[in-house]
Amino acid sequence: MCLGIPVKITKVEGNRGEGEIGGIKRDVDLTLVRGVVAGDYVILHAGFAIEKVDEEEAKETLRLLREISGMSEGEN
Amino acid sequence: MIHVDEYRDARVAEGLVREIAGVMGGTSSVTFMEVCGTHTMCAARYGIRSLLPDNVRLISGPGCPVCVTPNSYIDRAIAISREEDCTLVTFGDMFRVPGSTSSLSKEKSKGADIRVVYSAKESLDIARANPGRTVVFLGIGFETTAPTVAATILAARNLGLENWFVLSGHKTIPEVMEMLAGSPELKVDGFICPGHVSAVIGSESYERIARECGVPCVVGGFEPTDMLQAIWMLVRQHREEQSVVENQYKRVVGTKGNREALSTMIRVFEPGDSVWRGIGTVGHSGLSIREEFSELDAGKNIDVEVEEPIEAAGCICGEILKGLRTPRDCLLFGEDCTPADPKGACMVSSEGTCAAWYKHGNYEDAKLGR
């Protein structure tokens, strides 16, 4: 039930946002997260954004995952 | 999907599995608990148990809100739905959960007005469209969901709605984890902490469990390589004989959590004792609606007679929720209890341990000594 989906916010009007998941538009209530702007990814849960996705941390986690698993930098 | 597909790379997963096996080679066995139902789903869907070395045992915890909701709550919801002028609004997960003698889906088939929604906010629209009816929303869920219901309660007050109420069955996670951490029968060596609960409450909420109870905690994301990395972090702590809080899901979870969501939750709810199915009463693990908002509290405003709760005979959901037994230990599993005809709550919710095992097969059996 704590399922949350990363959604890209495409439009912000006050506390109301519009997001897109795989080409499908969704209303996203932004009451619970401060400072969301269009282009941000948020975690969507039960109609509300519950947190922003930090792009820098995401990159760092992906880098770490490759490092731990022994994949070299350029490997795809 | 961005922020999803990147964490499903099979070669990264293979590498992580190799590293976990490397760390665990020649050491004693460990038992880790994935606390969250969404992790239970991920583990079952990607066969994570089958990828782990024999001396790493992964057990499921109490992190499926619907599963831990006691019969007394469901029976009260059913009693409310039987009132002539009441409309009950619920998240889909609750709809088919059996109470003592009925379920919301059975009541609906008998004519009760029960609506399923994706967001608590939709229940406000239902109340506005039906001014002559008493609309009761079933507030179920952990700290991930509770702020969304709190925000809805604040919105209802702003709208001045007089026919909308919440029956709060919300629960909080660290208290029950602390109880499980101290359980001598369970002996858990590490927790994979729920990522989205942690997004709200912050990774620092587990400090006491790691430091004082001595059980390592790693906050994990919900894709397969997230979960494997969290397990890798736990096995490393085990090898180094550490017990600290680590955060694998930093892209979403901060140390202090989401202050806006937390303050909204705390403004509306206050901690109270709460009954967990199979576990019993856990102090301060529930969220009650504060006195200031009592005019919206269904528990205080809607008086119904509720039947004495009875548990389904033979169902071992309670033991499964504590991580003491697995669905395979249950005589009902897969025979008398299936997703189509569930006897226990763990078979109803898609993230219940029994439902996840039923849907995704039996490959973990061998790892659990069966």
Short mmCIF file of C-alpha atoms in Angstrom, two decimals:
data_model
loop_
_atom_site.label_atom_id
_atom_site.label_comp_id
_atom_site.label_asym_id
_atom_site.label_seq_id
_atom_site.Cartn_x
_atom_site.Cartn_y
_atom_site.Cartn_z
CA MET A 1 0.00 0.00 0.00
CA CYS A 2 3.03 2.25 0.32
CA LEU A 3 3.55 1.87 -3.38
CA GLY A 4 4.87 5.08 -4.89
CA ILE A 5 5.65 5.78 -8.51
CA PRO A 6 8.21 8.26 -9.84
CA VAL A 7 6.28 10.78 -11.92
CA LYS A 8 7.58 13.68 -13.97
CA ILE A 9 5.77 16.90 -13.14
CA THR A 10 4.78 18.75 -16.29
CA LYS A 11 2.69 21.59 -14.88
CA VAL A 12 2.38 23.35 -11.50
CA GLU A 13 -0.46 25.62 -10.42
CA GLY A 14 -0.29 26.37 -6.71
CA ASN A 15 -0.64 23.06 -4.92
CA ARG A 16 -2.01 21.32 -7.98
CA GLY A 17 0.32 19.65 -10.38
CA GLU A 18 0.04 17.57 -13.48
CA GLY A 19 2.34 14.65 -14.00
CA GLU A 20 3.11 12.14 -16.67
CA ILE A 21 3.80 8.43 -16.33
CA GLY A 22 4.63 6.60 -19.53
CA GLY A 23 2.62 9.08 -21.60
CA ILE A 24 -0.40 9.07 -19.29
CA LYS A 25 -1.40 12.30 -17.55
CA ARG A 26 -2.13 12.28 -13.83
CA ASP A 27 -3.23 14.95 -11.35
CA VAL A 28 -0.70 15.25 -8.55
CA ASP A 29 -1.50 17.05 -5.30
CA LEU A 30 1.61 18.96 -4.26
CA THR A 31 0.41 20.05 -0.79
CA LEU A 32 2.91 17.82 1.01
CA VAL A 33 6.10 18.72 -0.86
CA ARG A 34 7.60 22.18 -1.04
CA GLY A 35 9.20 23.81 -4.07
CA VAL A 36 8.18 21.42 -6.83
CA VAL A 37 8.67 22.86 -10.31
CA ALA A 38 7.86 21.51 -13.76
CA GLY A 39 10.51 19.01 -14.78
CA ASP A 40 10.98 17.58 -11.27
CA TYR A 41 10.31 13.94 -10.57
CA VAL A 42 8.23 13.21 -7.48
CA ILE A 43 7.09 10.01 -5.80
CA LEU A 44 3.32 9.79 -6.30
CA HIS A 45 1.33 7.98 -3.63
CA ALA A 46 -2.47 7.95 -3.36
CA GLY A 47 -2.82 11.10 -5.45
CA PHE A 48 -0.19 13.09 -3.53
CA ALA A 49 3.47 13.77 -4.15
CA ILE A 50 5.20 12.58 -0.97
CA GLU A 51 8.78 13.56 -1.87
CA LYS A 52 10.94 14.81 -4.72
CA VAL A 53 13.42 12.50 -6.43
CA ASP A 54 16.93 13.90 -6.03
CA GLU A 55 18.60 13.53 -9.45
CA GLU A 56 22.14 13.85 -8.09
CA GLU A 57 21.57 11.15 -5.49
CA ALA A 58 20.01 8.94 -8.16
CA LYS A 59 23.15 9.27 -10.30
CA GLU A 60 25.32 8.52 -7.30
CA THR A 61 23.33 5.38 -6.43
CA LEU A 62 23.57 4.15 -10.01
CA ARG A 63 27.32 4.79 -9.98
CA LEU A 64 27.65 2.90 -6.70
CA LEU A 65 25.59 0.00 -8.00
CA ARG A 66 27.89 -0.36 -11.00
CA GLU A 67 30.95 -0.08 -8.82
CA ILE A 68 29.81 -2.71 -6.31
CA SER A 69 28.77 -5.08 -9.05
CA GLY A 70 32.16 -4.71 -10.72
CA MET A 71 31.00 -3.04 -13.92
CA SER A 72 33.42 -0.55 -15.43
CA GLU A 73 32.47 3.08 -16.11
CA GLY A 74 31.81 2.85 -19.84
CA GLU A 75 30.12 -0.55 -19.78
CA ASN A 76 26.50 -0.64 -20.91
CA MET B 1 10.28 4.42 -16.96
CA ILE B 2 12.85 6.85 -15.59
CA HIS B 3 13.96 6.18 -12.00
CA VAL B 4 12.63 2.64 -12.34
CA ASP B 5 14.17 0.77 -15.28
CA GLU B 6 17.74 1.74 -14.35
CA TYR B 7 17.38 -0.27 -11.17
CA ARG B 8 16.35 -3.47 -12.95
CA ASP B 9 19.67 -4.18 -14.69
CA ALA B 10 20.27 -7.93 -14.58
CA ARG B 11 24.06 -7.58 -14.79
CA VAL B 12 24.15 -5.22 -11.82
CA ALA B 13 21.92 -7.68 -9.95
CA GLU B 14 24.29 -10.55 -10.81
CA GLY B 15 27.25 -8.56 -9.55
CA LEU B 16 25.46 -7.71 -6.30
CA VAL B 17 24.47 -11.33 -5.75
CA ARG B 18 28.12 -12.34 -6.26
CA GLU B 19 29.30 -9.70 -3.78
CA ILE B 20 26.72 -10.73 -1.18
CA ALA B 21 27.85 -14.36 -1.52
CA GLY B 22 31.45 -13.22 -1.23
CA VAL B 23 30.84 -11.37 2.02
CA MET B 24 28.80 -14.23 3.46
CA GLY B 25 31.24 -17.00 2.53
CA GLY B 26 32.22 -18.94 5.64
CA THR B 27 30.21 -16.82 8.06
CA SER B 28 27.28 -17.80 10.25
CA SER B 29 23.76 -17.47 8.90
CA VAL B 30 21.71 -14.31 9.17
CA THR B 31 18.03 -13.46 9.11
CA PHE B 32 16.95 -10.16 7.65
CA MET B 33 13.42 -8.81 7.63
CA GLU B 34 11.94 -6.78 4.82
CA VAL B 35 9.49 -4.72 6.82
CA CYS B 36 7.46 -3.28 3.96
CA GLY B 37 4.85 -5.06 1.89
CA THR B 38 6.12 -3.38 -1.26
CA HIS B 39 9.51 -5.01 -0.59
CA THR B 40 7.73 -8.33 -0.08
CA MET B 41 6.21 -7.90 -3.55
CA CYS B 42 9.58 -6.99 -5.06
CA ALA B 43 11.29 -9.98 -3.43
CA ALA B 44 8.61 -12.37 -4.68
CA ARG B 45 8.36 -10.88 -8.15
CA TYR B 46 12.10 -10.94 -8.86
CA GLY B 47 12.85 -14.16 -6.95
CA ILE B 48 15.28 -12.37 -4.67
CA ARG B 49 15.21 -15.11 -2.03
CA SER B 50 16.33 -17.65 -4.59
CA LEU B 51 19.32 -15.46 -5.52
CA LEU B 52 20.70 -15.21 -1.99
CA PRO B 53 23.27 -17.59 -0.51
CA ASP B 54 21.91 -20.33 1.75
CA ASN B 55 23.06 -18.56 4.89
CA VAL B 56 21.02 -15.41 4.16
CA ARG B 57 17.40 -15.80 5.12
CA LEU B 58 14.92 -13.09 4.20
CA ILE B 59 11.66 -12.95 6.12
CA SER B 60 8.64 -10.72 5.63
CA GLY B 61 7.41 -8.32 8.26
CA PRO B 62 4.29 -6.46 9.30
CA GLY B 63 4.48 -3.73 6.65
CA CYS B 64 1.21 -4.37 4.83
CA PRO B 65 -1.28 -1.97 6.42
CA VAL B 66 -4.34 -3.90 5.35
CA CYS B 67 -2.89 -7.15 6.70
CA VAL B 68 -2.20 -5.76 10.17
CA THR B 69 -5.58 -4.06 10.49
CA PRO B 70 -7.44 -6.05 13.15
CA ASN B 71 -10.87 -7.55 12.72
CA SER B 72 -12.28 -5.09 15.25
CA TYR B 73 -11.60 -2.22 12.81
CA ILE B 74 -12.98 -4.06 9.79
CA ASP B 75 -16.06 -5.12 11.77
CA ARG B 76 -16.66 -1.48 12.74
CA ALA B 77 -16.36 -0.41 9.08
CA ILE B 78 -18.82 -3.13 8.12
CA ALA B 79 -21.24 -2.00 10.84
CA ILE B 80 -21.04 1.59 9.54
CA SER B 81 -21.68 0.43 5.98
CA ARG B 82 -24.90 -1.22 7.19
CA GLU B 83 -26.30 2.11 8.39
CA GLU B 84 -28.97 3.27 5.99
CA ASP B 85 -27.70 6.81 5.39
CA CYS B 86 -23.96 5.96 5.31
CA THR B 87 -21.61 5.80 2.35
CA LEU B 88 -18.30 4.10 3.06
CA VAL B 89 -15.25 5.10 1.04
CA THR B 90 -12.10 2.98 1.05
CA PHE B 91 -8.81 2.26 -0.65
CA GLY B 92 -9.16 -0.81 -2.87
CA ASP B 93 -6.96 -3.02 -0.70
CA MET B 94 -9.47 -3.04 2.13
CA PHE B 95 -12.44 -3.99 0.01
CA ARG B 96 -12.14 -7.76 0.14
CA VAL B 97 -10.48 -8.22 3.52
CA PRO B 98 -12.53 -10.59 5.64
CA GLY B 99 -13.72 -9.31 8.99
CA SER B 100 -15.14 -11.61 11.64
CA THR B 101 -18.20 -12.69 9.69
CA SER B 102 -18.35 -10.55 6.54
CA SER B 103 -16.31 -8.23 4.31
CA LEU B 104 -16.96 -4.89 2.62
CA SER B 105 -17.30 -6.60 -0.76
CA LYS B 106 -19.96 -8.95 0.63
CA GLU B 107 -21.79 -5.99 2.17
CA LYS B 108 -21.71 -4.14 -1.14
CA SER B 109 -23.20 -7.13 -2.93
CA LYS B 110 -26.00 -6.99 -0.36
CA GLY B 111 -26.66 -3.35 -1.24
CA ALA B 112 -24.40 -1.26 1.01
CA ASP B 113 -23.08 1.96 -0.55
CA ILE B 114 -19.32 1.34 -0.58
CA ARG B 115 -17.00 3.17 -2.97
CA VAL B 116 -13.38 2.42 -3.79
CA VAL B 117 -11.03 5.34 -4.40
CA TYR B 118 -7.36 5.83 -5.27
CA SER B 119 -6.93 8.98 -3.19
CA ALA B 120 -8.55 10.13 0.07
CA LYS B 121 -9.38 13.41 -1.66
CA GLU B 122 -11.91 11.68 -3.90
CA SER B 123 -14.02 11.01 -0.82
CA LEU B 124 -14.50 14.79 -0.41
CA ASP B 125 -16.09 14.94 -3.88
CA ILE B 126 -18.39 12.07 -2.90
CA ALA B 127 -19.44 13.95 0.27
CA ARG B 128 -20.13 17.16 -1.66
CA ALA B 129 -22.15 15.32 -4.28
CA ASN B 130 -24.22 13.54 -1.60
CA PRO B 131 -25.10 16.13 1.05
CA GLY B 132 -27.89 13.96 2.45
CA ARG B 133 -25.56 11.07 3.24
CA THR B 134 -22.93 10.49 5.91
CA VAL B 135 -19.67 9.74 4.11
CA VAL B 136 -17.01 7.81 6.04
CA PHE B 137 -13.50 7.39 4.71
CA LEU B 138 -11.43 4.47 5.99
CA GLY B 139 -8.04 5.91 6.93
CA ILE B 140 -5.65 2.99 6.66
CA GLY B 141 -1.92 3.09 6.07
CA PHE B 142 1.44 3.95 7.57
CA GLU B 143 3.35 7.23 7.59
CA THR B 144 3.38 7.21 3.77
CA THR B 145 -0.40 7.45 3.59
CA ALA B 146 -1.30 9.19 6.86
CA PRO B 147 -0.11 12.66 5.66
CA THR B 148 -2.33 12.37 2.58
CA VAL B 149 -5.32 11.66 4.82
CA ALA B 150 -4.26 14.46 7.19
CA ALA B 151 -4.13 16.88 4.24
CA THR B 152 -7.60 15.68 3.25
CA ILE B 153 -8.91 16.30 6.78
CA LEU B 154 -7.54 19.86 6.62
CA ALA B 155 -9.18 20.32 3.22
CA ALA B 156 -12.52 19.01 4.57
CA ARG B 157 -12.37 21.53 7.38
CA ASN B 158 -11.64 24.35 4.93
CA LEU B 159 -14.61 23.26 2.84
CA GLY B 160 -16.79 23.19 5.97
CA LEU B 161 -18.06 19.70 5.14
CA GLU B 162 -20.46 18.43 7.76
CA ASN B 163 -21.16 14.99 6.31
CA TRP B 164 -17.59 13.69 5.93
CA PHE B 165 -15.71 11.65 8.54
CA VAL B 166 -12.58 9.54 8.86
CA LEU B 167 -12.28 6.24 10.72
CA SER B 168 -8.59 6.28 11.54
CA GLY B 169 -6.77 2.96 11.58
CA HIS B 170 -3.41 4.52 10.75
CA LYS B 171 -0.30 2.98 12.20
CA THR B 172 3.37 3.92 12.53
CA ILE B 173 6.32 1.69 11.77
CA PRO B 174 9.32 2.35 14.07
CA GLU B 175 7.42 1.30 17.22
CA VAL B 176 6.49 -2.13 15.85
CA MET B 177 10.01 -2.61 14.47
CA GLU B 178 11.42 -1.87 17.89
CA MET B 179 9.11 -4.46 19.37
CA LEU B 180 10.19 -7.06 16.79
CA ALA B 181 13.85 -6.12 17.29
CA GLY B 182 13.55 -7.08 20.93
CA SER B 183 11.68 -10.34 20.25
CA PRO B 184 13.70 -13.34 21.50
CA GLU B 185 11.74 -15.78 19.33
CA LEU B 186 12.38 -13.85 16.12
CA LYS B 187 16.10 -13.02 16.40
CA VAL B 188 16.31 -10.69 13.41
CA ASP B 189 19.83 -9.62 12.33
CA GLY B 190 18.85 -6.66 10.21
CA PHE B 191 15.96 -4.67 8.85
CA ILE B 192 15.36 -3.46 5.32
CA CYS B 193 13.43 -0.36 6.31
CA PRO B 194 10.44 0.79 4.25
CA GLY B 195 11.53 3.37 1.68
CA HIS B 196 8.38 5.42 1.39
CA VAL B 197 7.57 5.48 5.10
CA SER B 198 11.16 6.66 5.52
CA ALA B 199 10.67 9.38 2.89
CA VAL B 200 8.22 10.94 5.34
CA ILE B 201 9.80 10.16 8.73
CA GLY B 202 13.48 10.23 7.73
CA SER B 203 16.20 7.61 8.10
CA GLU B 204 17.13 8.95 11.55
CA SER B 205 13.90 7.44 12.92
CA TYR B 206 15.63 4.04 13.11
CA GLU B 207 18.63 5.21 15.16
CA ARG B 208 17.28 3.74 18.41
CA ILE B 209 16.65 0.38 16.78
CA ALA B 210 20.17 0.21 15.36
CA ARG B 211 22.00 1.62 18.36
CA GLU B 212 20.00 0.52 21.38
CA CYS B 213 18.40 -2.69 20.12
CA GLY B 214 21.53 -3.60 18.15
CA VAL B 215 19.70 -4.45 14.93
CA PRO B 216 21.23 -2.89 11.79
CA CYS B 217 18.84 -0.88 9.64
CA VAL B 218 19.13 -0.08 5.93
CA VAL B 219 16.52 2.05 4.19
CA GLY B 220 15.93 0.51 0.78
CA GLY B 221 14.30 1.44 -2.51
CA PHE B 222 11.81 -0.80 -4.26
CA GLU B 223 13.48 -2.00 -7.44
CA PRO B 224 15.41 -5.28 -7.44
CA THR B 225 18.92 -3.82 -7.46
CA ASP B 226 17.87 -1.37 -4.73
CA MET B 227 16.84 -4.28 -2.58
CA LEU B 228 19.97 -6.30 -3.36
CA GLN B 229 22.17 -3.32 -2.53
CA ALA B 230 20.32 -2.92 0.78
CA ILE B 231 20.99 -6.61 1.54
CA TRP B 232 24.65 -6.14 0.56
CA MET B 233 24.85 -3.22 3.02
CA LEU B 234 23.32 -5.40 5.74
CA VAL B 235 25.69 -8.33 5.18
CA ARG B 236 28.63 -5.93 5.34
CA GLN B 237 27.40 -4.56 8.65
CA HIS B 238 27.06 -8.15 9.85
CA ARG B 239 30.64 -8.96 8.83
CA GLU B 240 31.98 -5.80 10.45
CA GLU B 241 29.81 -6.43 13.54
CA GLN B 242 28.28 -2.99 13.17
CA SER B 243 24.76 -1.83 13.93
CA VAL B 244 24.03 1.49 12.32
CA VAL B 245 21.41 3.12 10.11
CA GLU B 246 22.35 3.29 6.43
CA ASN B 247 20.35 4.70 3.57
CA GLN B 248 20.37 3.01 0.17
CA TYR B 249 17.40 5.06 -1.10
CA LYS B 250 19.00 8.49 -0.87
CA ARG B 251 17.36 9.65 -4.09
CA VAL B 252 14.08 9.82 -2.18
CA VAL B 253 14.86 9.57 1.55
CA GLY B 254 16.58 12.23 3.65
CA THR B 255 17.87 11.93 7.21
CA LYS B 256 15.06 14.04 8.62
CA GLY B 257 12.31 13.07 6.20
CA ASN B 258 9.74 15.33 4.57
CA ARG B 259 9.00 18.05 7.12
CA GLU B 260 5.93 19.33 5.32
CA ALA B 261 4.34 15.88 5.26
CA LEU B 262 5.37 15.14 8.84
CA SER B 263 4.03 18.41 10.21
CA THR B 264 0.73 17.92 8.36
CA MET B 265 0.44 14.44 9.86
CA ILE B 266 1.31 15.63 13.38
CA ARG B 267 -1.05 18.59 13.16
CA VAL B 268 -4.02 16.29 12.61
CA PHE B 269 -3.05 13.04 14.34
CA GLU B 270 -1.55 12.17 17.69
CA PRO B 271 0.12 8.91 18.71
CA GLY B 272 -1.96 6.35 20.54
CA ASP B 273 -1.79 2.64 21.29
CA SER B 274 -2.84 0.49 18.39
CA VAL B 275 -3.82 -3.14 17.88
CA TRP B 276 -1.94 -5.01 15.15
CA ARG B 277 -3.36 -8.25 13.80
CA GLY B 278 -1.36 -11.16 15.18
CA ILE B 279 0.93 -8.91 17.17
CA GLY B 280 -1.41 -7.31 19.68
CA THR B 281 -1.33 -3.84 21.14
CA VAL B 282 1.80 -1.83 20.39
CA GLY B 283 2.21 1.35 22.43
CA HIS B 284 2.26 4.65 20.53
CA SER B 285 2.04 2.85 17.18
CA GLY B 286 -1.32 4.26 16.11
CA LEU B 287 -2.49 7.64 14.89
CA SER B 288 -5.68 9.00 16.43
CA ILE B 289 -7.41 12.14 15.22
CA ARG B 290 -6.64 15.04 17.56
CA GLU B 291 -9.39 16.52 19.70
CA GLU B 292 -9.23 19.70 17.61
CA PHE B 293 -10.56 17.75 14.64
CA SER B 294 -12.92 15.49 16.59
CA GLU B 295 -15.95 16.70 14.63
CA LEU B 296 -14.50 14.76 11.67
CA ASP B 297 -13.67 11.61 13.65
CA ALA B 298 -16.00 8.76 12.70
CA GLY B 299 -14.92 6.88 15.83
CA LYS B 300 -16.41 9.66 17.98
CA ASN B 301 -19.41 10.68 15.89
CA ILE B 302 -20.85 7.54 14.39
CA ASP B 303 -22.27 5.20 16.95
CA VAL B 304 -22.73 1.65 15.75
CA GLU B 305 -22.96 -1.71 17.41
CA VAL B 306 -19.95 -3.83 16.51
CA GLU B 307 -19.87 -7.63 16.76
CA GLU B 308 -17.32 -9.43 18.96
CA PRO B 309 -14.26 -10.08 16.80
CA ILE B 310 -13.43 -13.69 15.85
CA GLU B 311 -10.37 -14.87 13.92
CA ALA B 312 -10.59 -17.31 10.98
CA ALA B 313 -9.90 -20.87 12.17
CA GLY B 314 -6.56 -22.22 11.03
CA CYS B 315 -5.30 -18.88 9.65
CA ILE B 316 -1.71 -18.13 10.70
CA CYS B 317 -1.55 -14.56 9.34
CA GLY B 318 -0.53 -13.33 12.78
CA GLU B 319 2.56 -15.57 12.88
CA ILE B 320 3.43 -14.68 9.29
CA LEU B 321 3.21 -10.95 10.05
CA LYS B 322 5.73 -11.42 12.85
CA GLY B 323 8.10 -13.30 10.53
CA LEU B 324 7.85 -16.46 12.63
CA ARG B 325 6.25 -18.66 9.97
CA THR B 326 5.81 -18.62 6.20
CA PRO B 327 2.74 -19.21 4.03
CA ARG B 328 3.97 -22.77 3.38
CA ASP B 329 3.45 -23.52 7.07
CA CYS B 330 -0.24 -22.73 6.67
CA LEU B 331 -2.62 -25.60 5.99
CA LEU B 332 -5.08 -23.22 4.31
CA PHE B 333 -2.52 -21.66 1.91
CA GLY B 334 -3.29 -22.32 -1.73
CA GLU B 335 -6.09 -24.75 -0.87
CA ASP B 336 -8.80 -23.18 1.26
CA CYS B 337 -7.22 -19.74 1.08
CA THR B 338 -6.52 -18.23 -2.33
CA PRO B 339 -6.68 -14.70 -3.75
CA ALA B 340 -10.11 -15.56 -5.19
CA ASP B 341 -11.41 -16.80 -1.84
CA PRO B 342 -9.15 -15.40 0.89
CA LYS B 343 -9.50 -16.49 4.51
CA GLY B 344 -6.82 -14.19 5.89
CA ALA B 345 -5.78 -10.63 5.24
CA CYS B 346 -2.29 -11.61 4.00
CA MET B 347 -3.91 -13.31 1.01
CA VAL B 348 -6.05 -10.29 0.10
CA SER B 349 -3.72 -7.37 -0.34
CA SER B 350 -1.40 -7.77 -3.33
CA GLU B 351 1.46 -6.97 -1.00
CA GLY B 352 0.43 -9.46 1.64
CA THR B 353 3.03 -12.20 2.06
CA CYS B 354 0.59 -14.99 1.16
CA ALA B 355 -0.69 -13.21 -1.96
CA ALA B 356 2.86 -12.43 -3.13
CA TRP B 357 3.93 -16.06 -2.63
CA TYR B 358 0.82 -17.38 -4.33
CA LYS B 359 1.24 -15.14 -7.35
CA HIS B 360 4.95 -15.52 -7.87
CA GLY B 361 5.55 -19.19 -7.17
CA ASN B 362 7.43 -21.35 -4.76
CA TYR B 363 11.06 -20.88 -5.61
CA GLU B 364 11.92 -19.67 -2.16
CA ASP B 365 10.79 -22.83 -0.42
CA ALA B 366 14.17 -24.50 -0.45
CA LYS B 367 15.80 -21.49 1.21
CA LEU B 368 13.37 -21.70 4.06
CA GLY B 369 14.15 -25.30 4.83
CA ARG B 370 11.11 -26.89 3.25
#
